[in-house]
Amino acid sequence: MKKLIFFIASILIFTSCSGQTKSEKPEVDPIQIQNNYAGWSAYQNKKIMLSRDFTALDSVSKEISKESFLNELTKGNYIPIRLQSDDSVYTYKLFKIEHNSDTSIKAAISQEAFDALHNFKMEGTAFPKFSFKDLNGNIVSNETMKGKIIVIKCWYIHCAACIKEFPHVNALVSKYKDRKDILFVSLAEDNPQQLKTFLAKRPLSYSVIPNMKVYMNETLQLNAFPTHFILDKQGTIKKVVSNYESLEVALAKESRF
């Protein structure tokens, strides 16, 4: 009997050390969350941040690369669900989309994954050469910002999500105000007069560069706003994220170096 107990205990220890995640329990029911688009959208906006760092699991709980995970989501066959874990740990797993799910859910997931995959592929590459003039007449270029960590916010006046995060990104600027090696720059689609009128009522603590629609659409090939870039001191894109929560986490990591 003792030998049997020892054998079972050995199996349990081996299983716990085999690389599986500590928790396989999803935060929400993967089937019920697909009942209607409103429910899924609320969950996705709050819990699914595909631009941040996370552990990716396929449908059988095997760990895969982030690129593979995003690529699967673009095909429209899966939804991503976060597994229960500590708040600072993000583990997403693929679950099959039900046949009777709202088609809007599939479309929303595919589009967000497509944008996240595009942004992810930019990480590790050099940010395109630029030389712009901000609203105060200052030249902002690769040369003037050499040796600095650059945080870039891409937005436009009529983007509700872009404006909603103003208080949060302004707080981030304030948090790093004593770091002379960190600069905050924003690229805006709108013309100088539109921006000056708008920002008089809703201030943004970034350096604001106007008339950037063509640059953002054609050079950066952005499909969604807001989009935030973090560049290291060599001008390499370290992170591309779509919300201030992910931006805050990524900047805290980059600013340690």
PDB file of C-alpha atoms in Angstrom:
ATOM      1  CA  MET A   1       0.000   0.000   0.000  1.00  0.00           C
ATOM      2  CA  LYS A   2       2.859   2.373   0.842  1.00  0.00           C
ATOM      3  CA  LYS A   3       4.430   1.733  -2.560  1.00  0.00           C
ATOM      4  CA  LEU A   4       1.135   2.621  -4.284  1.00  0.00           C
ATOM      5  CA  ILE A   5       0.824   5.886  -2.339  1.00  0.00           C
ATOM      6  CA  PHE A   6       4.397   6.785  -3.199  1.00  0.00           C
ATOM      7  CA  PHE A   7       3.765   6.013  -6.870  1.00  0.00           C
ATOM      8  CA  ILE A   8       0.644   8.223  -6.990  1.00  0.00           C
ATOM      9  CA  ALA A   9       2.443  11.049  -5.173  1.00  0.00           C
ATOM     10  CA  SER A  10       5.308  10.853  -7.655  1.00  0.00           C
ATOM     11  CA  ILE A  11       2.873  11.160 -10.578  1.00  0.00           C
ATOM     12  CA  LEU A  12       1.242  14.238  -8.992  1.00  0.00           C
ATOM     13  CA  ILE A  13       4.617  15.923  -8.431  1.00  0.00           C
ATOM     14  CA  PHE A  14       5.716  15.187 -11.985  1.00  0.00           C
ATOM     15  CA  THR A  15       2.452  16.569 -13.383  1.00  0.00           C
ATOM     16  CA  SER A  16       2.743  19.795 -11.365  1.00  0.00           C
ATOM     17  CA  CYS A  17       6.254  20.346 -12.706  1.00  0.00           C
ATOM     18  CA  SER A  18       5.531  19.563 -16.326  1.00  0.00           C
ATOM     19  CA  GLY A  19       5.154  23.172 -17.442  1.00  0.00           C
ATOM     20  CA  GLN A  20       1.351  23.501 -17.178  1.00  0.00           C
ATOM     21  CA  THR A  21      -0.041  26.767 -15.864  1.00  0.00           C
ATOM     22  CA  LYS A  22      -0.846  27.016 -12.153  1.00  0.00           C
ATOM     23  CA  SER A  23      -4.506  27.658 -12.938  1.00  0.00           C
ATOM     24  CA  GLU A  24      -6.483  26.222 -15.831  1.00  0.00           C
ATOM     25  CA  LYS A  25      -9.708  27.864 -14.712  1.00  0.00           C
ATOM     26  CA  PRO A  26     -11.018  30.618 -17.005  1.00  0.00           C
ATOM     27  CA  GLU A  27     -12.207  33.894 -15.477  1.00  0.00           C
ATOM     28  CA  VAL A  28     -15.543  33.592 -17.262  1.00  0.00           C
ATOM     29  CA  ASP A  29     -17.535  30.757 -18.798  1.00  0.00           C
ATOM     30  CA  PRO A  30     -16.199  30.524 -22.393  1.00  0.00           C
ATOM     31  CA  ILE A  31     -19.627  29.495 -23.705  1.00  0.00           C
ATOM     32  CA  GLN A  32     -21.860  31.874 -21.753  1.00  0.00           C
ATOM     33  CA  ILE A  33     -19.681  34.886 -22.604  1.00  0.00           C
ATOM     34  CA  GLN A  34     -20.566  34.264 -26.250  1.00  0.00           C
ATOM     35  CA  ASN A  35     -24.318  34.619 -25.692  1.00  0.00           C
ATOM     36  CA  ASN A  36     -24.404  38.234 -26.844  1.00  0.00           C
ATOM     37  CA  TYR A  37     -22.042  40.826 -28.261  1.00  0.00           C
ATOM     38  CA  ALA A  38     -22.585  43.381 -25.486  1.00  0.00           C
ATOM     39  CA  GLY A  39     -21.428  40.913 -22.842  1.00  0.00           C
ATOM     40  CA  TRP A  40     -18.393  39.876 -24.840  1.00  0.00           C
ATOM     41  CA  SER A  41     -17.469  43.474 -25.706  1.00  0.00           C
ATOM     42  CA  ALA A  42     -17.552  44.529 -22.049  1.00  0.00           C
ATOM     43  CA  TYR A  43     -15.314  41.608 -21.093  1.00  0.00           C
ATOM     44  CA  GLN A  44     -12.923  42.131 -23.997  1.00  0.00           C
ATOM     45  CA  ASN A  45     -12.500  45.856 -23.312  1.00  0.00           C
ATOM     46  CA  LYS A  46     -11.759  45.275 -19.640  1.00  0.00           C
ATOM     47  CA  LYS A  47      -9.807  42.031 -19.599  1.00  0.00           C
ATOM     48  CA  ILE A  48      -8.324  41.206 -23.010  1.00  0.00           C
ATOM     49  CA  MET A  49      -5.254  43.335 -23.717  1.00  0.00           C
ATOM     50  CA  LEU A  50      -3.589  41.672 -26.673  1.00  0.00           C
ATOM     51  CA  SER A  51      -0.893  44.322 -27.005  1.00  0.00           C
ATOM     52  CA  ARG A  52       0.658  43.640 -23.604  1.00  0.00           C
ATOM     53  CA  ASP A  53       2.969  40.772 -22.598  1.00  0.00           C
ATOM     54  CA  PHE A  54       1.127  37.563 -21.747  1.00  0.00           C
ATOM     55  CA  THR A  55       1.513  33.792 -21.653  1.00  0.00           C
ATOM     56  CA  ALA A  56      -0.351  32.280 -24.608  1.00  0.00           C
ATOM     57  CA  LEU A  57      -1.996  28.853 -24.534  1.00  0.00           C
ATOM     58  CA  ASP A  58      -3.665  27.035 -27.402  1.00  0.00           C
ATOM     59  CA  SER A  59      -6.989  25.191 -27.086  1.00  0.00           C
ATOM     60  CA  VAL A  60      -5.338  22.167 -25.430  1.00  0.00           C
ATOM     61  CA  SER A  61      -3.379  24.301 -22.940  1.00  0.00           C
ATOM     62  CA  LYS A  62      -0.046  24.024 -24.725  1.00  0.00           C
ATOM     63  CA  GLU A  63       2.073  27.168 -24.473  1.00  0.00           C
ATOM     64  CA  ILE A  64       2.607  28.845 -27.851  1.00  0.00           C
ATOM     65  CA  SER A  65       4.212  32.057 -29.039  1.00  0.00           C
ATOM     66  CA  LYS A  66       2.319  35.324 -28.883  1.00  0.00           C
ATOM     67  CA  GLU A  67       2.550  35.624 -32.674  1.00  0.00           C
ATOM     68  CA  SER A  68       0.989  32.178 -33.174  1.00  0.00           C
ATOM     69  CA  PHE A  69      -1.742  33.005 -30.681  1.00  0.00           C
ATOM     70  CA  LEU A  70      -2.651  36.269 -32.434  1.00  0.00           C
ATOM     71  CA  ASN A  71      -2.494  34.611 -35.826  1.00  0.00           C
ATOM     72  CA  GLU A  72      -5.028  31.992 -34.714  1.00  0.00           C
ATOM     73  CA  LEU A  73      -7.373  34.725 -33.495  1.00  0.00           C
ATOM     74  CA  THR A  74      -7.269  36.509 -36.854  1.00  0.00           C
ATOM     75  CA  LYS A  75      -8.793  33.396 -38.473  1.00  0.00           C
ATOM     76  CA  GLY A  76     -12.032  33.849 -36.547  1.00  0.00           C
ATOM     77  CA  ASN A  77     -12.256  30.379 -35.007  1.00  0.00           C
ATOM     78  CA  TYR A  78     -11.353  31.196 -31.391  1.00  0.00           C
ATOM     79  CA  ILE A  79     -11.967  33.654 -28.587  1.00  0.00           C
ATOM     80  CA  PRO A  80      -9.266  34.538 -26.029  1.00  0.00           C
ATOM     81  CA  ILE A  81     -10.147  34.038 -22.366  1.00  0.00           C
ATOM     82  CA  ARG A  82      -7.944  35.019 -19.456  1.00  0.00           C
ATOM     83  CA  LEU A  83      -7.227  32.307 -16.897  1.00  0.00           C
ATOM     84  CA  GLN A  84      -7.587  33.059 -13.199  1.00  0.00           C
ATOM     85  CA  SER A  85      -4.290  34.274 -11.759  1.00  0.00           C
ATOM     86  CA  ASP A  86      -2.600  37.046  -9.853  1.00  0.00           C
ATOM     87  CA  ASP A  87      -3.518  40.517 -11.164  1.00  0.00           C
ATOM     88  CA  SER A  88      -0.007  41.079 -12.512  1.00  0.00           C
ATOM     89  CA  VAL A  89       0.051  37.797 -14.450  1.00  0.00           C
ATOM     90  CA  TYR A  90      -1.759  37.505 -17.762  1.00  0.00           C
ATOM     91  CA  THR A  91      -2.400  34.072 -19.246  1.00  0.00           C
ATOM     92  CA  TYR A  92      -4.756  33.804 -22.212  1.00  0.00           C
ATOM     93  CA  LYS A  93      -6.155  30.580 -23.640  1.00  0.00           C
ATOM     94  CA  LEU A  94      -7.911  29.917 -26.949  1.00  0.00           C
ATOM     95  CA  PHE A  95     -11.483  28.627 -26.801  1.00  0.00           C
ATOM     96  CA  LYS A  96     -13.569  27.585 -29.805  1.00  0.00           C
ATOM     97  CA  ILE A  97     -16.176  30.034 -31.026  1.00  0.00           C
ATOM     98  CA  GLU A  98     -19.619  28.444 -30.761  1.00  0.00           C
ATOM     99  CA  HIS A  99     -21.642  27.967 -33.943  1.00  0.00           C
ATOM    100  CA  ASN A 100     -24.528  30.013 -32.550  1.00  0.00           C
ATOM    101  CA  SER A 101     -22.354  32.914 -31.327  1.00  0.00           C
ATOM    102  CA  ASP A 102     -23.124  36.432 -32.494  1.00  0.00           C
ATOM    103  CA  THR A 103     -21.156  36.994 -35.716  1.00  0.00           C
ATOM    104  CA  SER A 104     -20.156  40.417 -34.359  1.00  0.00           C
ATOM    105  CA  ILE A 105     -18.050  38.670 -31.711  1.00  0.00           C
ATOM    106  CA  LYS A 106     -16.039  36.835 -34.349  1.00  0.00           C
ATOM    107  CA  ALA A 107     -15.551  40.019 -36.368  1.00  0.00           C
ATOM    108  CA  ALA A 108     -14.461  42.061 -33.318  1.00  0.00           C
ATOM    109  CA  ILE A 109     -11.923  39.450 -32.222  1.00  0.00           C
ATOM    110  CA  SER A 110     -10.477  39.038 -35.713  1.00  0.00           C
ATOM    111  CA  GLN A 111     -10.037  42.793 -36.160  1.00  0.00           C
ATOM    112  CA  GLU A 112      -8.457  43.372 -32.760  1.00  0.00           C
ATOM    113  CA  ALA A 113      -6.121  40.421 -33.265  1.00  0.00           C
ATOM    114  CA  PHE A 114      -5.178  41.682 -36.732  1.00  0.00           C
ATOM    115  CA  ASP A 115      -4.243  45.096 -35.297  1.00  0.00           C
ATOM    116  CA  ALA A 116      -2.381  43.533 -32.359  1.00  0.00           C
ATOM    117  CA  LEU A 117      -0.423  41.238 -34.692  1.00  0.00           C
ATOM    118  CA  HIS A 118       0.550  44.162 -36.916  1.00  0.00           C
ATOM    119  CA  ASN A 119       1.732  46.140 -33.881  1.00  0.00           C
ATOM    120  CA  PHE A 120       3.588  43.163 -32.415  1.00  0.00           C
ATOM    121  CA  LYS A 121       5.554  42.700 -35.637  1.00  0.00           C
ATOM    122  CA  MET A 122       6.771  46.305 -35.387  1.00  0.00           C
ATOM    123  CA  GLU A 123       8.419  45.642 -32.029  1.00  0.00           C
ATOM    124  CA  GLY A 124      12.171  45.273 -32.326  1.00  0.00           C
ATOM    125  CA  THR A 125      12.351  47.364 -35.514  1.00  0.00           C
ATOM    126  CA  ALA A 126      13.643  50.910 -35.934  1.00  0.00           C
ATOM    127  CA  PHE A 127      11.015  53.654 -35.736  1.00  0.00           C
ATOM    128  CA  PRO A 128      10.797  55.392 -39.149  1.00  0.00           C
ATOM    129  CA  LYS A 129      12.921  58.502 -39.612  1.00  0.00           C
ATOM    130  CA  PHE A 130      11.013  61.680 -38.816  1.00  0.00           C
ATOM    131  CA  SER A 131      11.382  65.436 -38.373  1.00  0.00           C
ATOM    132  CA  PHE A 132       8.268  67.348 -37.341  1.00  0.00           C
ATOM    133  CA  LYS A 133       7.342  70.680 -35.789  1.00  0.00           C
ATOM    134  CA  ASP A 134       5.070  70.660 -32.745  1.00  0.00           C
ATOM    135  CA  LEU A 135       2.385  73.230 -31.874  1.00  0.00           C
ATOM    136  CA  ASN A 136       4.969  75.364 -30.052  1.00  0.00           C
ATOM    137  CA  GLY A 137       7.299  75.494 -33.052  1.00  0.00           C
ATOM    138  CA  ASN A 138       9.846  73.051 -31.654  1.00  0.00           C
ATOM    139  CA  ILE A 139      11.528  70.597 -34.028  1.00  0.00           C
ATOM    140  CA  VAL A 140      10.964  67.004 -32.964  1.00  0.00           C
ATOM    141  CA  SER A 141      13.130  64.473 -34.793  1.00  0.00           C
ATOM    142  CA  ASN A 142      15.216  61.338 -34.422  1.00  0.00           C
ATOM    143  CA  GLU A 143      18.245  63.583 -33.924  1.00  0.00           C
ATOM    144  CA  THR A 144      16.749  65.934 -31.308  1.00  0.00           C
ATOM    145  CA  MET A 145      15.514  62.972 -29.255  1.00  0.00           C
ATOM    146  CA  LYS A 146      18.586  60.785 -29.607  1.00  0.00           C
ATOM    147  CA  GLY A 147      19.530  59.035 -26.352  1.00  0.00           C
ATOM    148  CA  LYS A 148      16.035  59.404 -24.870  1.00  0.00           C
ATOM    149  CA  ILE A 149      13.185  56.993 -24.177  1.00  0.00           C
ATOM    150  CA  ILE A 150      10.313  58.242 -26.326  1.00  0.00           C
ATOM    151  CA  VAL A 151       6.636  57.664 -25.600  1.00  0.00           C
ATOM    152  CA  ILE A 152       4.448  58.404 -28.643  1.00  0.00           C
ATOM    153  CA  LYS A 153       0.651  58.661 -28.564  1.00  0.00           C
ATOM    154  CA  CYS A 154      -1.183  58.505 -31.905  1.00  0.00           C
ATOM    155  CA  TRP A 155      -4.671  59.993 -31.888  1.00  0.00           C
ATOM    156  CA  TYR A 156      -7.205  62.421 -33.364  1.00  0.00           C
ATOM    157  CA  ILE A 157      -9.821  64.805 -31.970  1.00  0.00           C
ATOM    158  CA  HIS A 158     -12.922  62.747 -32.781  1.00  0.00           C
ATOM    159  CA  CYS A 159     -11.547  59.508 -31.295  1.00  0.00           C
ATOM    160  CA  ALA A 160     -13.536  59.037 -28.081  1.00  0.00           C
ATOM    161  CA  ALA A 161     -11.195  56.360 -26.706  1.00  0.00           C
ATOM    162  CA  CYS A 162      -8.207  58.639 -27.368  1.00  0.00           C
ATOM    163  CA  ILE A 163      -9.733  61.520 -25.411  1.00  0.00           C
ATOM    164  CA  LYS A 164     -11.030  59.353 -22.573  1.00  0.00           C
ATOM    165  CA  GLU A 165      -7.495  58.372 -21.601  1.00  0.00           C
ATOM    166  CA  PHE A 166      -6.157  61.972 -21.459  1.00  0.00           C
ATOM    167  CA  PRO A 167      -6.295  62.167 -17.618  1.00  0.00           C
ATOM    168  CA  HIS A 168      -4.438  58.867 -17.333  1.00  0.00           C
ATOM    169  CA  VAL A 169      -1.648  59.655 -19.803  1.00  0.00           C
ATOM    170  CA  ASN A 170      -1.297  63.126 -18.274  1.00  0.00           C
ATOM    171  CA  ALA A 171      -0.815  61.445 -14.903  1.00  0.00           C
ATOM    172  CA  LEU A 172       1.858  59.267 -16.487  1.00  0.00           C
ATOM    173  CA  VAL A 173       3.708  62.368 -17.715  1.00  0.00           C
ATOM    174  CA  SER A 174       3.531  63.798 -14.199  1.00  0.00           C
ATOM    175  CA  LYS A 175       4.847  60.546 -12.730  1.00  0.00           C
ATOM    176  CA  TYR A 176       7.992  60.725 -14.888  1.00  0.00           C
ATOM    177  CA  LYS A 177       8.446  64.510 -14.815  1.00  0.00           C
ATOM    178  CA  ASP A 178      11.843  64.201 -13.108  1.00  0.00           C
ATOM    179  CA  ARG A 179      13.151  61.745 -15.697  1.00  0.00           C
ATOM    180  CA  LYS A 180      14.931  63.962 -18.224  1.00  0.00           C
ATOM    181  CA  ASP A 181      15.654  60.897 -20.347  1.00  0.00           C
ATOM    182  CA  ILE A 182      11.952  60.250 -21.043  1.00  0.00           C
ATOM    183  CA  LEU A 183      10.026  62.373 -23.551  1.00  0.00           C
ATOM    184  CA  PHE A 184       6.309  62.298 -24.372  1.00  0.00           C
ATOM    185  CA  VAL A 185       5.238  63.149 -27.924  1.00  0.00           C
ATOM    186  CA  SER A 186       1.847  62.847 -29.626  1.00  0.00           C
ATOM    187  CA  LEU A 187       1.024  62.588 -33.310  1.00  0.00           C
ATOM    188  CA  ALA A 188      -2.417  64.000 -34.168  1.00  0.00           C
ATOM    189  CA  GLU A 189      -4.359  63.873 -37.434  1.00  0.00           C
ATOM    190  CA  ASP A 190      -5.850  67.343 -36.996  1.00  0.00           C
ATOM    191  CA  ASN A 191      -4.560  70.749 -38.121  1.00  0.00           C
ATOM    192  CA  PRO A 192      -2.928  73.251 -35.718  1.00  0.00           C
ATOM    193  CA  GLN A 193      -5.974  75.505 -35.267  1.00  0.00           C
ATOM    194  CA  GLN A 194      -8.295  72.593 -34.549  1.00  0.00           C
ATOM    195  CA  LEU A 195      -5.863  71.212 -32.005  1.00  0.00           C
ATOM    196  CA  LYS A 196      -5.256  74.517 -30.232  1.00  0.00           C
ATOM    197  CA  THR A 197      -9.005  75.082 -29.850  1.00  0.00           C
ATOM    198  CA  PHE A 198      -9.592  71.534 -28.651  1.00  0.00           C
ATOM    199  CA  LEU A 199      -6.622  71.352 -26.267  1.00  0.00           C
ATOM    200  CA  ALA A 200      -7.582  74.654 -24.650  1.00  0.00           C
ATOM    201  CA  LYS A 201     -10.519  72.764 -23.118  1.00  0.00           C
ATOM    202  CA  ARG A 202      -8.926  69.333 -22.805  1.00  0.00           C
ATOM    203  CA  PRO A 203      -5.199  69.724 -22.122  1.00  0.00           C
ATOM    204  CA  LEU A 204      -2.692  67.040 -23.103  1.00  0.00           C
ATOM    205  CA  SER A 205       0.708  67.097 -21.387  1.00  0.00           C
ATOM    206  CA  TYR A 206       2.495  65.686 -24.416  1.00  0.00           C
ATOM    207  CA  SER A 207       4.283  67.645 -27.113  1.00  0.00           C
ATOM    208  CA  VAL A 208       1.614  67.726 -29.855  1.00  0.00           C
ATOM    209  CA  ILE A 209       2.470  67.430 -33.550  1.00  0.00           C
ATOM    210  CA  PRO A 210      -0.347  68.299 -36.016  1.00  0.00           C
ATOM    211  CA  ASN A 211      -1.209  67.076 -39.539  1.00  0.00           C
ATOM    212  CA  MET A 212       0.038  63.517 -38.983  1.00  0.00           C
ATOM    213  CA  LYS A 213      -2.817  61.627 -40.687  1.00  0.00           C
ATOM    214  CA  VAL A 214      -0.833  60.589 -43.771  1.00  0.00           C
ATOM    215  CA  TYR A 215       2.243  59.669 -41.728  1.00  0.00           C
ATOM    216  CA  MET A 216       0.225  57.498 -39.326  1.00  0.00           C
ATOM    217  CA  ASN A 217      -1.844  55.853 -42.055  1.00  0.00           C
ATOM    218  CA  GLU A 218       0.862  55.283 -44.660  1.00  0.00           C
ATOM    219  CA  THR A 219       4.219  55.211 -42.867  1.00  0.00           C
ATOM    220  CA  LEU A 220       3.109  53.593 -39.600  1.00  0.00           C
ATOM    221  CA  GLN A 221       0.120  51.826 -41.244  1.00  0.00           C
ATOM    222  CA  LEU A 222      -2.041  52.199 -38.156  1.00  0.00           C
ATOM    223  CA  ASN A 223      -5.564  50.817 -38.234  1.00  0.00           C
ATOM    224  CA  ALA A 224      -6.742  51.606 -34.703  1.00  0.00           C
ATOM    225  CA  PHE A 225      -6.512  54.520 -32.279  1.00  0.00           C
ATOM    226  CA  PRO A 226      -5.205  55.276 -29.797  1.00  0.00           C
ATOM    227  CA  THR A 227      -1.895  53.540 -30.443  1.00  0.00           C
ATOM    228  CA  HIS A 228       1.117  54.091 -28.184  1.00  0.00           C
ATOM    229  CA  PHE A 229       4.773  53.465 -29.033  1.00  0.00           C
ATOM    230  CA  ILE A 230       7.693  53.185 -26.639  1.00  0.00           C
ATOM    231  CA  LEU A 231      11.105  53.698 -28.239  1.00  0.00           C
ATOM    232  CA  ASP A 232      14.350  52.891 -26.468  1.00  0.00           C
ATOM    233  CA  LYS A 233      17.353  55.209 -26.449  1.00  0.00           C
ATOM    234  CA  GLN A 234      18.576  53.761 -29.745  1.00  0.00           C
ATOM    235  CA  GLY A 235      15.275  54.536 -31.508  1.00  0.00           C
ATOM    236  CA  THR A 236      14.107  50.923 -31.576  1.00  0.00           C
ATOM    237  CA  ILE A 237      10.413  50.196 -31.045  1.00  0.00           C
ATOM    238  CA  LYS A 238      10.236  48.308 -27.767  1.00  0.00           C
ATOM    239  CA  LYS A 239       6.468  48.185 -27.349  1.00  0.00           C
ATOM    240  CA  VAL A 240       3.307  49.048 -29.277  1.00  0.00           C
ATOM    241  CA  VAL A 241       0.135  49.074 -27.164  1.00  0.00           C
ATOM    242  CA  SER A 242      -3.460  50.172 -27.531  1.00  0.00           C
ATOM    243  CA  ASN A 243      -4.364  51.460 -24.068  1.00  0.00           C
ATOM    244  CA  TYR A 244      -2.863  53.391 -21.189  1.00  0.00           C
ATOM    245  CA  GLU A 245      -2.997  50.383 -18.802  1.00  0.00           C
ATOM    246  CA  SER A 246      -0.616  48.428 -21.022  1.00  0.00           C
ATOM    247  CA  LEU A 247       1.404  51.579 -21.664  1.00  0.00           C
ATOM    248  CA  GLU A 248       1.935  52.142 -17.950  1.00  0.00           C
ATOM    249  CA  VAL A 249       3.181  48.582 -17.434  1.00  0.00           C
ATOM    250  CA  ALA A 250       5.469  48.681 -20.482  1.00  0.00           C
ATOM    251  CA  LEU A 251       6.963  52.077 -19.596  1.00  0.00           C
ATOM    252  CA  ALA A 252       7.690  50.983 -16.025  1.00  0.00           C
ATOM    253  CA  LYS A 253       9.628  48.051 -17.466  1.00  0.00           C
ATOM    254  CA  GLU A 254      11.536  50.086 -20.063  1.00  0.00           C
ATOM    255  CA  SER A 255      12.363  52.951 -17.687  1.00  0.00           C
ATOM    256  CA  ARG A 256      14.314  50.605 -15.409  1.00  0.00           C
ATOM    257  CA  PHE A 257      17.160  50.405 -17.936  1.00  0.00           C
TER     258      PHE A 257
END
